[in-house]
Amino acid sequence: TNVQGEEQIRMDVISNEVIMRVLGSRPSIAVLGSEEDQEPTILRKGSEGGKYCVLFDPLDGSSNLDTAVGVGTIFTVLKNDPNIPGAMETVCQRGAEQIAAGYVLYGSSTVFMLTTGHGTHMFELDTSVGSFLLVKRDLQIPAANKVYSVNEANLEGFPKGYRDYVAWTHRNQYSSRYIGSMVADVHRTLVNGGVFLYPPTKKHPSGKLRLLYEANPMSFLMEQAGGKSTTGSQRTMLVMPKQLHERTPLVMGSPDEVGHVMRIAHGVKR
């Protein structure tokens, strides 16, 4: 298991080691934080330089590898403040302070989605030249699409409002699409529209997804593509984190579809 008690496979370890090694050699990076490590790693202090902190999930959805389902890497880039004494305090920044964020989806093609706060842009790996090529500039999520993505195996553990929402989708001829790899599910939602949900449950009352290196980077991409992201109580990127592995509930996707969730599950008038 990893530091969070989750089952860890060999590819999780390898992915983490590769990213730590490659980013660790970059003089511009001061702090690295990974899903697989208990604490952030300080690479450079003060006068040694390092403008940035990079937080990442090295291999999201790794339990799907044996079945060739799309998995991916999620990352976010934050400013490093050399005047802050500890690595944990340095990386605990609101999502609204992100400089850049993105993910790489390893599927039928290798897709790289990136934002630096000026739109969400999609690239694909061209293996013939060994580079990522821009295939979609300023991607915009459709305002609505009757597709929802949630793990309905957890339905009985959802708060009543979310159970009501799922029942509403059944009555209104929505399609269900759930892969179990956040990168793959969010990528589909970004491209086609719809809504992705990971509500709190009885087992995980604070939610299961990690705020800093899963929910926040995906929220940055989603908002830059014209979508919305909320914890159910506030805009995801306004939450002030207290630790590297802090968890959060999450609802994100097309504005109209997120609005339906908030109206039914939380009583928020549109």
PDB file of C-alpha atoms in Angstrom:
ATOM      1  CA  THR A   1       0.000   0.000   0.000  1.00  0.00           C
ATOM      2  CA  ASN A   2       1.025   3.634  -0.418  1.00  0.00           C
ATOM      3  CA  VAL A   3       1.197   6.277   2.320  1.00  0.00           C
ATOM      4  CA  GLN A   4      -2.581   6.703   2.156  1.00  0.00           C
ATOM      5  CA  GLY A   5      -3.332   3.030   2.670  1.00  0.00           C
ATOM      6  CA  GLU A   6      -4.333   2.429  -0.939  1.00  0.00           C
ATOM      7  CA  GLU A   7      -3.251  -0.601  -2.911  1.00  0.00           C
ATOM      8  CA  GLN A   8      -0.066   0.228  -4.777  1.00  0.00           C
ATOM      9  CA  ILE A   9       1.172  -1.598  -7.858  1.00  0.00           C
ATOM     10  CA  ARG A  10       4.647  -1.636  -9.338  1.00  0.00           C
ATOM     11  CA  MET A  11       3.731   0.882 -12.049  1.00  0.00           C
ATOM     12  CA  ASP A  12       2.711   3.407  -9.362  1.00  0.00           C
ATOM     13  CA  VAL A  13       6.212   3.185  -7.922  1.00  0.00           C
ATOM     14  CA  ILE A  14       7.946   3.347 -11.304  1.00  0.00           C
ATOM     15  CA  SER A  15       5.851   6.316 -12.464  1.00  0.00           C
ATOM     16  CA  ASN A  16       6.580   8.192  -9.261  1.00  0.00           C
ATOM     17  CA  GLU A  17      10.306   7.489  -9.474  1.00  0.00           C
ATOM     18  CA  VAL A  18      10.504   8.646 -13.104  1.00  0.00           C
ATOM     19  CA  ILE A  19       8.667  11.918 -12.473  1.00  0.00           C
ATOM     20  CA  MET A  20      10.619  12.649  -9.285  1.00  0.00           C
ATOM     21  CA  ARG A  21      13.907  12.024 -11.116  1.00  0.00           C
ATOM     22  CA  VAL A  22      13.065  14.121 -14.176  1.00  0.00           C
ATOM     23  CA  LEU A  23      11.532  17.066 -12.312  1.00  0.00           C
ATOM     24  CA  GLY A  24      14.114  16.849  -9.549  1.00  0.00           C
ATOM     25  CA  SER A  25      16.831  17.790 -12.034  1.00  0.00           C
ATOM     26  CA  ARG A  26      15.070  21.011 -13.057  1.00  0.00           C
ATOM     27  CA  PRO A  27      16.675  24.057 -11.376  1.00  0.00           C
ATOM     28  CA  SER A  28      13.384  25.975 -11.592  1.00  0.00           C
ATOM     29  CA  ILE A  29      11.607  23.552  -9.233  1.00  0.00           C
ATOM     30  CA  ALA A  30      11.963  23.988  -5.473  1.00  0.00           C
ATOM     31  CA  VAL A  31       9.380  21.555  -4.074  1.00  0.00           C
ATOM     32  CA  LEU A  32       7.763  18.354  -5.350  1.00  0.00           C
ATOM     33  CA  GLY A  33       4.702  16.678  -3.862  1.00  0.00           C
ATOM     34  CA  SER A  34       3.360  13.282  -4.934  1.00  0.00           C
ATOM     35  CA  GLU A  35       0.361  11.147  -4.096  1.00  0.00           C
ATOM     36  CA  GLU A  36       2.812   8.356  -3.341  1.00  0.00           C
ATOM     37  CA  ASP A  37       4.889  10.261  -0.749  1.00  0.00           C
ATOM     38  CA  GLN A  38       3.920  11.250   2.782  1.00  0.00           C
ATOM     39  CA  GLU A  39       5.520  14.710   2.731  1.00  0.00           C
ATOM     40  CA  PRO A  40       6.539  17.195   0.032  1.00  0.00           C
ATOM     41  CA  THR A  41      10.175  16.951  -1.043  1.00  0.00           C
ATOM     42  CA  ILE A  42      12.285  20.113  -0.757  1.00  0.00           C
ATOM     43  CA  LEU A  43      14.796  20.235  -3.615  1.00  0.00           C
ATOM     44  CA  ARG A  44      16.177  23.751  -3.265  1.00  0.00           C
ATOM     45  CA  LYS A  45      16.038  26.395  -0.553  1.00  0.00           C
ATOM     46  CA  GLY A  46      16.334  30.170  -0.571  1.00  0.00           C
ATOM     47  CA  SER A  47      19.313  31.333  -2.618  1.00  0.00           C
ATOM     48  CA  GLU A  48      19.528  27.947  -4.358  1.00  0.00           C
ATOM     49  CA  GLY A  49      16.632  29.087  -6.516  1.00  0.00           C
ATOM     50  CA  GLY A  50      13.522  27.279  -7.591  1.00  0.00           C
ATOM     51  CA  LYS A  51      10.524  29.387  -8.569  1.00  0.00           C
ATOM     52  CA  TYR A  52       7.947  26.616  -8.598  1.00  0.00           C
ATOM     53  CA  CYS A  53       6.290  23.805  -6.672  1.00  0.00           C
ATOM     54  CA  VAL A  54       4.912  20.865  -8.660  1.00  0.00           C
ATOM     55  CA  LEU A  55       2.310  18.502  -7.186  1.00  0.00           C
ATOM     56  CA  PHE A  56       1.158  15.398  -9.026  1.00  0.00           C
ATOM     57  CA  ASP A  57      -0.639  12.080  -9.107  1.00  0.00           C
ATOM     58  CA  PRO A  58       1.876   9.987 -11.068  1.00  0.00           C
ATOM     59  CA  LEU A  59      -0.514   7.310 -12.313  1.00  0.00           C
ATOM     60  CA  ASP A  60      -4.207   7.938 -11.795  1.00  0.00           C
ATOM     61  CA  GLY A  61      -6.420   4.894 -12.389  1.00  0.00           C
ATOM     62  CA  SER A  62      -3.552   2.409 -12.136  1.00  0.00           C
ATOM     63  CA  SER A  63      -5.911  -0.366 -10.972  1.00  0.00           C
ATOM     64  CA  ASN A  64      -7.242  -0.391 -14.553  1.00  0.00           C
ATOM     65  CA  LEU A  65      -3.896  -1.172 -16.178  1.00  0.00           C
ATOM     66  CA  ASP A  66      -4.516  -4.907 -16.515  1.00  0.00           C
ATOM     67  CA  THR A  67      -7.608  -4.241 -18.627  1.00  0.00           C
ATOM     68  CA  ALA A  68      -6.015  -1.611 -20.923  1.00  0.00           C
ATOM     69  CA  VAL A  69      -8.339   1.143 -19.688  1.00  0.00           C
ATOM     70  CA  GLY A  70      -7.026   4.702 -20.052  1.00  0.00           C
ATOM     71  CA  VAL A  71      -4.912   5.911 -17.134  1.00  0.00           C
ATOM     72  CA  GLY A  72      -3.035   9.156 -16.693  1.00  0.00           C
ATOM     73  CA  THR A  73      -0.828  11.632 -14.871  1.00  0.00           C
ATOM     74  CA  ILE A  74      -2.297  14.759 -13.235  1.00  0.00           C
ATOM     75  CA  PHE A  75      -0.181  17.758 -12.203  1.00  0.00           C
ATOM     76  CA  THR A  76      -0.322  21.329 -10.965  1.00  0.00           C
ATOM     77  CA  VAL A  77       2.297  24.085 -10.815  1.00  0.00           C
ATOM     78  CA  LEU A  78       2.346  26.621  -7.967  1.00  0.00           C
ATOM     79  CA  LYS A  79       4.628  29.542  -7.131  1.00  0.00           C
ATOM     80  CA  ASN A  80       7.291  28.848  -4.526  1.00  0.00           C
ATOM     81  CA  ASP A  81       7.662  31.394  -1.739  1.00  0.00           C
ATOM     82  CA  PRO A  82      11.170  31.033  -0.235  1.00  0.00           C
ATOM     83  CA  ASN A  83      10.065  33.049   2.801  1.00  0.00           C
ATOM     84  CA  ILE A  84       7.647  30.329   3.915  1.00  0.00           C
ATOM     85  CA  PRO A  85       9.556  28.026   6.290  1.00  0.00           C
ATOM     86  CA  GLY A  86       8.058  24.601   5.567  1.00  0.00           C
ATOM     87  CA  ALA A  87       7.327  22.590   2.436  1.00  0.00           C
ATOM     88  CA  MET A  88       3.801  21.699   3.583  1.00  0.00           C
ATOM     89  CA  GLU A  89       2.954  25.353   4.197  1.00  0.00           C
ATOM     90  CA  THR A  90       4.430  26.250   0.805  1.00  0.00           C
ATOM     91  CA  VAL A  91       2.283  23.826  -1.201  1.00  0.00           C
ATOM     92  CA  CYS A  92      -0.967  24.468   0.696  1.00  0.00           C
ATOM     93  CA  GLN A  93      -2.289  27.081  -1.717  1.00  0.00           C
ATOM     94  CA  ARG A  94      -5.784  27.623  -3.063  1.00  0.00           C
ATOM     95  CA  GLY A  95      -6.460  26.273  -6.515  1.00  0.00           C
ATOM     96  CA  ALA A  96      -7.068  29.830  -7.709  1.00  0.00           C
ATOM     97  CA  GLU A  97      -3.327  30.430  -7.222  1.00  0.00           C
ATOM     98  CA  GLN A  98      -2.255  27.740  -9.688  1.00  0.00           C
ATOM     99  CA  ILE A  99       0.097  28.905 -12.454  1.00  0.00           C
ATOM    100  CA  ALA A 100      -0.473  25.901 -14.692  1.00  0.00           C
ATOM    101  CA  ALA A 101      -2.171  22.520 -14.574  1.00  0.00           C
ATOM    102  CA  GLY A 102      -2.756  19.574 -16.814  1.00  0.00           C
ATOM    103  CA  TYR A 103      -2.922  15.871 -17.344  1.00  0.00           C
ATOM    104  CA  VAL A 104      -1.607  13.250 -19.711  1.00  0.00           C
ATOM    105  CA  LEU A 105      -4.029  10.505 -20.749  1.00  0.00           C
ATOM    106  CA  TYR A 106      -2.400   7.246 -21.833  1.00  0.00           C
ATOM    107  CA  GLY A 107      -5.051   5.617 -24.006  1.00  0.00           C
ATOM    108  CA  SER A 108      -5.636   4.878 -27.675  1.00  0.00           C
ATOM    109  CA  SER A 109      -3.457   7.947 -28.203  1.00  0.00           C
ATOM    110  CA  THR A 110      -1.359   9.908 -25.716  1.00  0.00           C
ATOM    111  CA  VAL A 111      -3.222  13.140 -24.999  1.00  0.00           C
ATOM    112  CA  PHE A 112      -1.785  16.109 -23.095  1.00  0.00           C
ATOM    113  CA  MET A 113      -4.283  18.674 -21.782  1.00  0.00           C
ATOM    114  CA  LEU A 114      -2.810  21.944 -20.482  1.00  0.00           C
ATOM    115  CA  THR A 115      -3.834  25.312 -19.106  1.00  0.00           C
ATOM    116  CA  THR A 116      -1.713  28.242 -17.979  1.00  0.00           C
ATOM    117  CA  GLY A 117      -4.765  30.358 -17.228  1.00  0.00           C
ATOM    118  CA  HIS A 118      -5.338  31.347 -20.852  1.00  0.00           C
ATOM    119  CA  GLY A 119      -7.686  28.638 -22.057  1.00  0.00           C
ATOM    120  CA  THR A 120      -7.514  24.850 -22.074  1.00  0.00           C
ATOM    121  CA  HIS A 121      -5.528  23.343 -24.932  1.00  0.00           C
ATOM    122  CA  MET A 122      -5.266  19.743 -26.151  1.00  0.00           C
ATOM    123  CA  PHE A 123      -2.139  18.144 -27.581  1.00  0.00           C
ATOM    124  CA  GLU A 124      -1.455  14.646 -28.909  1.00  0.00           C
ATOM    125  CA  LEU A 125       1.855  12.808 -29.013  1.00  0.00           C
ATOM    126  CA  ASP A 126       3.220  12.312 -32.521  1.00  0.00           C
ATOM    127  CA  THR A 127       5.572   9.365 -32.077  1.00  0.00           C
ATOM    128  CA  SER A 128       7.135   9.933 -35.502  1.00  0.00           C
ATOM    129  CA  VAL A 129       8.718  13.183 -34.293  1.00  0.00           C
ATOM    130  CA  GLY A 130       8.639  12.554 -30.532  1.00  0.00           C
ATOM    131  CA  SER A 131       6.693  15.728 -29.753  1.00  0.00           C
ATOM    132  CA  PHE A 132       3.237  16.783 -28.638  1.00  0.00           C
ATOM    133  CA  LEU A 133       1.301  18.601 -31.358  1.00  0.00           C
ATOM    134  CA  LEU A 134      -1.507  21.074 -30.702  1.00  0.00           C
ATOM    135  CA  VAL A 135      -4.765  19.548 -31.961  1.00  0.00           C
ATOM    136  CA  LYS A 136      -7.355  21.756 -30.215  1.00  0.00           C
ATOM    137  CA  ARG A 137      -6.770  25.334 -29.108  1.00  0.00           C
ATOM    138  CA  ASP A 138      -9.061  26.852 -26.474  1.00  0.00           C
ATOM    139  CA  LEU A 139     -11.252  23.801 -25.952  1.00  0.00           C
ATOM    140  CA  GLN A 140     -14.780  24.696 -24.799  1.00  0.00           C
ATOM    141  CA  ILE A 141     -16.976  22.223 -22.951  1.00  0.00           C
ATOM    142  CA  PRO A 142     -20.584  22.021 -24.221  1.00  0.00           C
ATOM    143  CA  ALA A 143     -22.995  23.914 -21.957  1.00  0.00           C
ATOM    144  CA  ALA A 144     -25.072  20.757 -21.450  1.00  0.00           C
ATOM    145  CA  ASN A 145     -25.071  17.049 -22.254  1.00  0.00           C
ATOM    146  CA  LYS A 146     -27.298  14.423 -20.665  1.00  0.00           C
ATOM    147  CA  VAL A 147     -24.409  12.249 -19.458  1.00  0.00           C
ATOM    148  CA  TYR A 148     -23.405  11.744 -15.826  1.00  0.00           C
ATOM    149  CA  SER A 149     -20.323  10.003 -14.469  1.00  0.00           C
ATOM    150  CA  VAL A 150     -20.413   8.639 -10.924  1.00  0.00           C
ATOM    151  CA  ASN A 151     -19.642   5.362  -9.171  1.00  0.00           C
ATOM    152  CA  GLU A 152     -23.182   4.140  -8.510  1.00  0.00           C
ATOM    153  CA  ALA A 153     -21.814   1.221  -6.495  1.00  0.00           C
ATOM    154  CA  ASN A 154     -21.495   3.819  -3.711  1.00  0.00           C
ATOM    155  CA  LEU A 155     -25.087   5.021  -4.111  1.00  0.00           C
ATOM    156  CA  GLU A 156     -26.366   3.784  -0.743  1.00  0.00           C
ATOM    157  CA  GLY A 157     -23.570   5.691   0.979  1.00  0.00           C
ATOM    158  CA  PHE A 158     -24.327   8.995  -0.778  1.00  0.00           C
ATOM    159  CA  PRO A 159     -26.119  11.833   1.031  1.00  0.00           C
ATOM    160  CA  LYS A 160     -29.834  11.874   0.203  1.00  0.00           C
ATOM    161  CA  GLY A 161     -29.501  14.823  -2.166  1.00  0.00           C
ATOM    162  CA  TYR A 162     -27.095  12.923  -4.407  1.00  0.00           C
ATOM    163  CA  ARG A 163     -29.306   9.835  -4.352  1.00  0.00           C
ATOM    164  CA  ASP A 164     -32.157  12.095  -5.436  1.00  0.00           C
ATOM    165  CA  TYR A 165     -30.009  13.467  -8.258  1.00  0.00           C
ATOM    166  CA  VAL A 166     -29.148   9.998  -9.581  1.00  0.00           C
ATOM    167  CA  ALA A 167     -32.841   9.049  -9.473  1.00  0.00           C
ATOM    168  CA  TRP A 168     -33.614  12.264 -11.389  1.00  0.00           C
ATOM    169  CA  THR A 169     -31.128  11.320 -14.125  1.00  0.00           C
ATOM    170  CA  HIS A 170     -32.843   7.940 -14.479  1.00  0.00           C
ATOM    171  CA  ARG A 171     -36.227   9.616 -14.900  1.00  0.00           C
ATOM    172  CA  ASN A 172     -34.849  12.070 -17.442  1.00  0.00           C
ATOM    173  CA  GLN A 173     -33.153   9.612 -19.809  1.00  0.00           C
ATOM    174  CA  TYR A 174     -29.558  10.498 -18.957  1.00  0.00           C
ATOM    175  CA  SER A 175     -26.744   8.174 -20.027  1.00  0.00           C
ATOM    176  CA  SER A 176     -24.300   6.842 -17.443  1.00  0.00           C
ATOM    177  CA  ARG A 177     -20.587   6.693 -18.288  1.00  0.00           C
ATOM    178  CA  TYR A 178     -18.116   5.713 -15.572  1.00  0.00           C
ATOM    179  CA  ILE A 179     -14.635   4.303 -16.185  1.00  0.00           C
ATOM    180  CA  GLY A 180     -13.095   4.540 -12.712  1.00  0.00           C
ATOM    181  CA  SER A 181     -10.067   6.507 -13.883  1.00  0.00           C
ATOM    182  CA  MET A 182     -10.462  10.198 -13.068  1.00  0.00           C
ATOM    183  CA  VAL A 183      -8.309  11.297 -16.006  1.00  0.00           C
ATOM    184  CA  ALA A 184     -10.371   9.268 -18.479  1.00  0.00           C
ATOM    185  CA  ASP A 185     -13.733  10.275 -16.987  1.00  0.00           C
ATOM    186  CA  VAL A 186     -12.886  13.981 -16.776  1.00  0.00           C
ATOM    187  CA  HIS A 187     -11.347  13.962 -20.269  1.00  0.00           C
ATOM    188  CA  ARG A 188     -14.545  12.555 -21.743  1.00  0.00           C
ATOM    189  CA  THR A 189     -16.574  15.117 -19.812  1.00  0.00           C
ATOM    190  CA  LEU A 190     -14.379  17.997 -20.998  1.00  0.00           C
ATOM    191  CA  VAL A 191     -14.581  16.961 -24.638  1.00  0.00           C
ATOM    192  CA  ASN A 192     -18.211  15.814 -24.850  1.00  0.00           C
ATOM    193  CA  GLY A 193     -19.895  17.622 -21.965  1.00  0.00           C
ATOM    194  CA  GLY A 194     -21.850  16.199 -19.054  1.00  0.00           C
ATOM    195  CA  VAL A 195     -21.012  16.037 -15.372  1.00  0.00           C
ATOM    196  CA  PHE A 196     -18.474  14.142 -13.258  1.00  0.00           C
ATOM    197  CA  LEU A 197     -19.293  13.563  -9.588  1.00  0.00           C
ATOM    198  CA  TYR A 198     -17.446  12.120  -6.626  1.00  0.00           C
ATOM    199  CA  PRO A 199     -19.747  12.904  -3.674  1.00  0.00           C
ATOM    200  CA  PRO A 200     -19.005  12.329   0.003  1.00  0.00           C
ATOM    201  CA  THR A 201     -19.973   8.873   1.239  1.00  0.00           C
ATOM    202  CA  LYS A 202     -20.449   7.207   4.601  1.00  0.00           C
ATOM    203  CA  LYS A 203     -17.009   5.630   4.147  1.00  0.00           C
ATOM    204  CA  HIS A 204     -15.397   8.881   2.963  1.00  0.00           C
ATOM    205  CA  PRO A 205     -17.432  11.734   4.501  1.00  0.00           C
ATOM    206  CA  SER A 206     -14.864  14.313   3.387  1.00  0.00           C
ATOM    207  CA  GLY A 207     -14.756  12.906  -0.134  1.00  0.00           C
ATOM    208  CA  LYS A 208     -12.118  10.662  -1.664  1.00  0.00           C
ATOM    209  CA  LEU A 209     -10.354  12.722  -4.327  1.00  0.00           C
ATOM    210  CA  ARG A 210      -7.282  14.713  -3.300  1.00  0.00           C
ATOM    211  CA  LEU A 211      -7.798  18.466  -3.424  1.00  0.00           C
ATOM    212  CA  LEU A 212      -4.304  19.686  -4.264  1.00  0.00           C
ATOM    213  CA  TYR A 213      -3.183  17.373  -7.057  1.00  0.00           C
ATOM    214  CA  GLU A 214      -6.444  15.915  -8.408  1.00  0.00           C
ATOM    215  CA  ALA A 215      -9.437  18.212  -7.849  1.00  0.00           C
ATOM    216  CA  ASN A 216      -7.653  21.559  -8.207  1.00  0.00           C
ATOM    217  CA  PRO A 217      -5.777  20.923 -11.470  1.00  0.00           C
ATOM    218  CA  MET A 218      -8.864  19.353 -13.042  1.00  0.00           C
ATOM    219  CA  SER A 219     -10.949  22.309 -11.834  1.00  0.00           C
ATOM    220  CA  PHE A 220      -8.495  24.777 -13.396  1.00  0.00           C
ATOM    221  CA  LEU A 221      -8.744  22.968 -16.733  1.00  0.00           C
ATOM    222  CA  MET A 222     -12.524  22.711 -16.449  1.00  0.00           C
ATOM    223  CA  GLU A 223     -13.073  26.388 -15.649  1.00  0.00           C
ATOM    224  CA  GLN A 224     -10.694  27.517 -18.385  1.00  0.00           C
ATOM    225  CA  ALA A 225     -12.808  25.450 -20.801  1.00  0.00           C
ATOM    226  CA  GLY A 226     -15.998  27.205 -19.681  1.00  0.00           C
ATOM    227  CA  GLY A 227     -17.105  24.559 -17.198  1.00  0.00           C
ATOM    228  CA  LYS A 228     -17.791  24.675 -13.480  1.00  0.00           C
ATOM    229  CA  SER A 229     -16.363  22.888 -10.456  1.00  0.00           C
ATOM    230  CA  THR A 230     -17.657  22.807  -6.886  1.00  0.00           C
ATOM    231  CA  THR A 231     -17.225  20.822  -3.702  1.00  0.00           C
ATOM    232  CA  GLY A 232     -20.966  21.124  -3.189  1.00  0.00           C
ATOM    233  CA  SER A 233     -20.515  23.965  -0.728  1.00  0.00           C
ATOM    234  CA  GLN A 234     -18.114  26.275  -2.573  1.00  0.00           C
ATOM    235  CA  ARG A 235     -16.064  26.745  -5.719  1.00  0.00           C
ATOM    236  CA  THR A 236     -13.386  24.040  -5.576  1.00  0.00           C
ATOM    237  CA  MET A 237     -10.490  26.378  -6.285  1.00  0.00           C
ATOM    238  CA  LEU A 238     -11.336  28.621  -3.311  1.00  0.00           C
ATOM    239  CA  VAL A 239     -10.828  25.907  -0.675  1.00  0.00           C
ATOM    240  CA  MET A 240      -7.814  26.627   1.552  1.00  0.00           C
ATOM    241  CA  PRO A 241      -5.972  23.306   2.009  1.00  0.00           C
ATOM    242  CA  LYS A 242      -4.295  22.337   5.252  1.00  0.00           C
ATOM    243  CA  GLN A 243      -2.268  19.325   4.110  1.00  0.00           C
ATOM    244  CA  LEU A 244      -0.848  17.724   0.974  1.00  0.00           C
ATOM    245  CA  HIS A 245      -3.243  14.780   0.864  1.00  0.00           C
ATOM    246  CA  GLU A 246      -6.433  16.600   1.888  1.00  0.00           C
ATOM    247  CA  ARG A 247      -9.568  15.111   0.338  1.00  0.00           C
ATOM    248  CA  THR A 248     -12.657  16.760  -1.064  1.00  0.00           C
ATOM    249  CA  PRO A 249     -16.042  15.977  -2.616  1.00  0.00           C
ATOM    250  CA  LEU A 250     -16.245  17.103  -6.244  1.00  0.00           C
ATOM    251  CA  VAL A 251     -18.815  17.998  -8.904  1.00  0.00           C
ATOM    252  CA  MET A 252     -17.537  19.323 -12.237  1.00  0.00           C
ATOM    253  CA  GLY A 253     -18.568  19.607 -15.840  1.00  0.00           C
ATOM    254  CA  SER A 254     -20.934  21.477 -18.142  1.00  0.00           C
ATOM    255  CA  PRO A 255     -22.435  24.567 -16.462  1.00  0.00           C
ATOM    256  CA  ASP A 256     -26.043  23.452 -16.936  1.00  0.00           C
ATOM    257  CA  GLU A 257     -25.344  19.931 -15.666  1.00  0.00           C
ATOM    258  CA  VAL A 258     -23.482  21.127 -12.573  1.00  0.00           C
ATOM    259  CA  GLY A 259     -26.451  23.430 -12.012  1.00  0.00           C
ATOM    260  CA  HIS A 260     -28.830  20.459 -12.004  1.00  0.00           C
ATOM    261  CA  VAL A 261     -26.690  18.678  -9.389  1.00  0.00           C
ATOM    262  CA  MET A 262     -26.552  21.752  -7.166  1.00  0.00           C
ATOM    263  CA  ARG A 263     -30.295  22.352  -7.467  1.00  0.00           C
ATOM    264  CA  ILE A 264     -31.296  18.787  -6.636  1.00  0.00           C
ATOM    265  CA  ALA A 265     -28.546  17.703  -4.241  1.00  0.00           C
ATOM    266  CA  HIS A 266     -27.996  21.008  -2.439  1.00  0.00           C
ATOM    267  CA  GLY A 267     -31.156  23.039  -3.021  1.00  0.00           C
ATOM    268  CA  VAL A 268     -29.282  25.806  -4.831  1.00  0.00           C
ATOM    269  CA  LYS A 269     -31.554  27.815  -7.111  1.00  0.00           C
ATOM    270  CA  ARG A 270     -30.141  28.375 -10.568  1.00  0.00           C
TER     271      ARG A 270
END
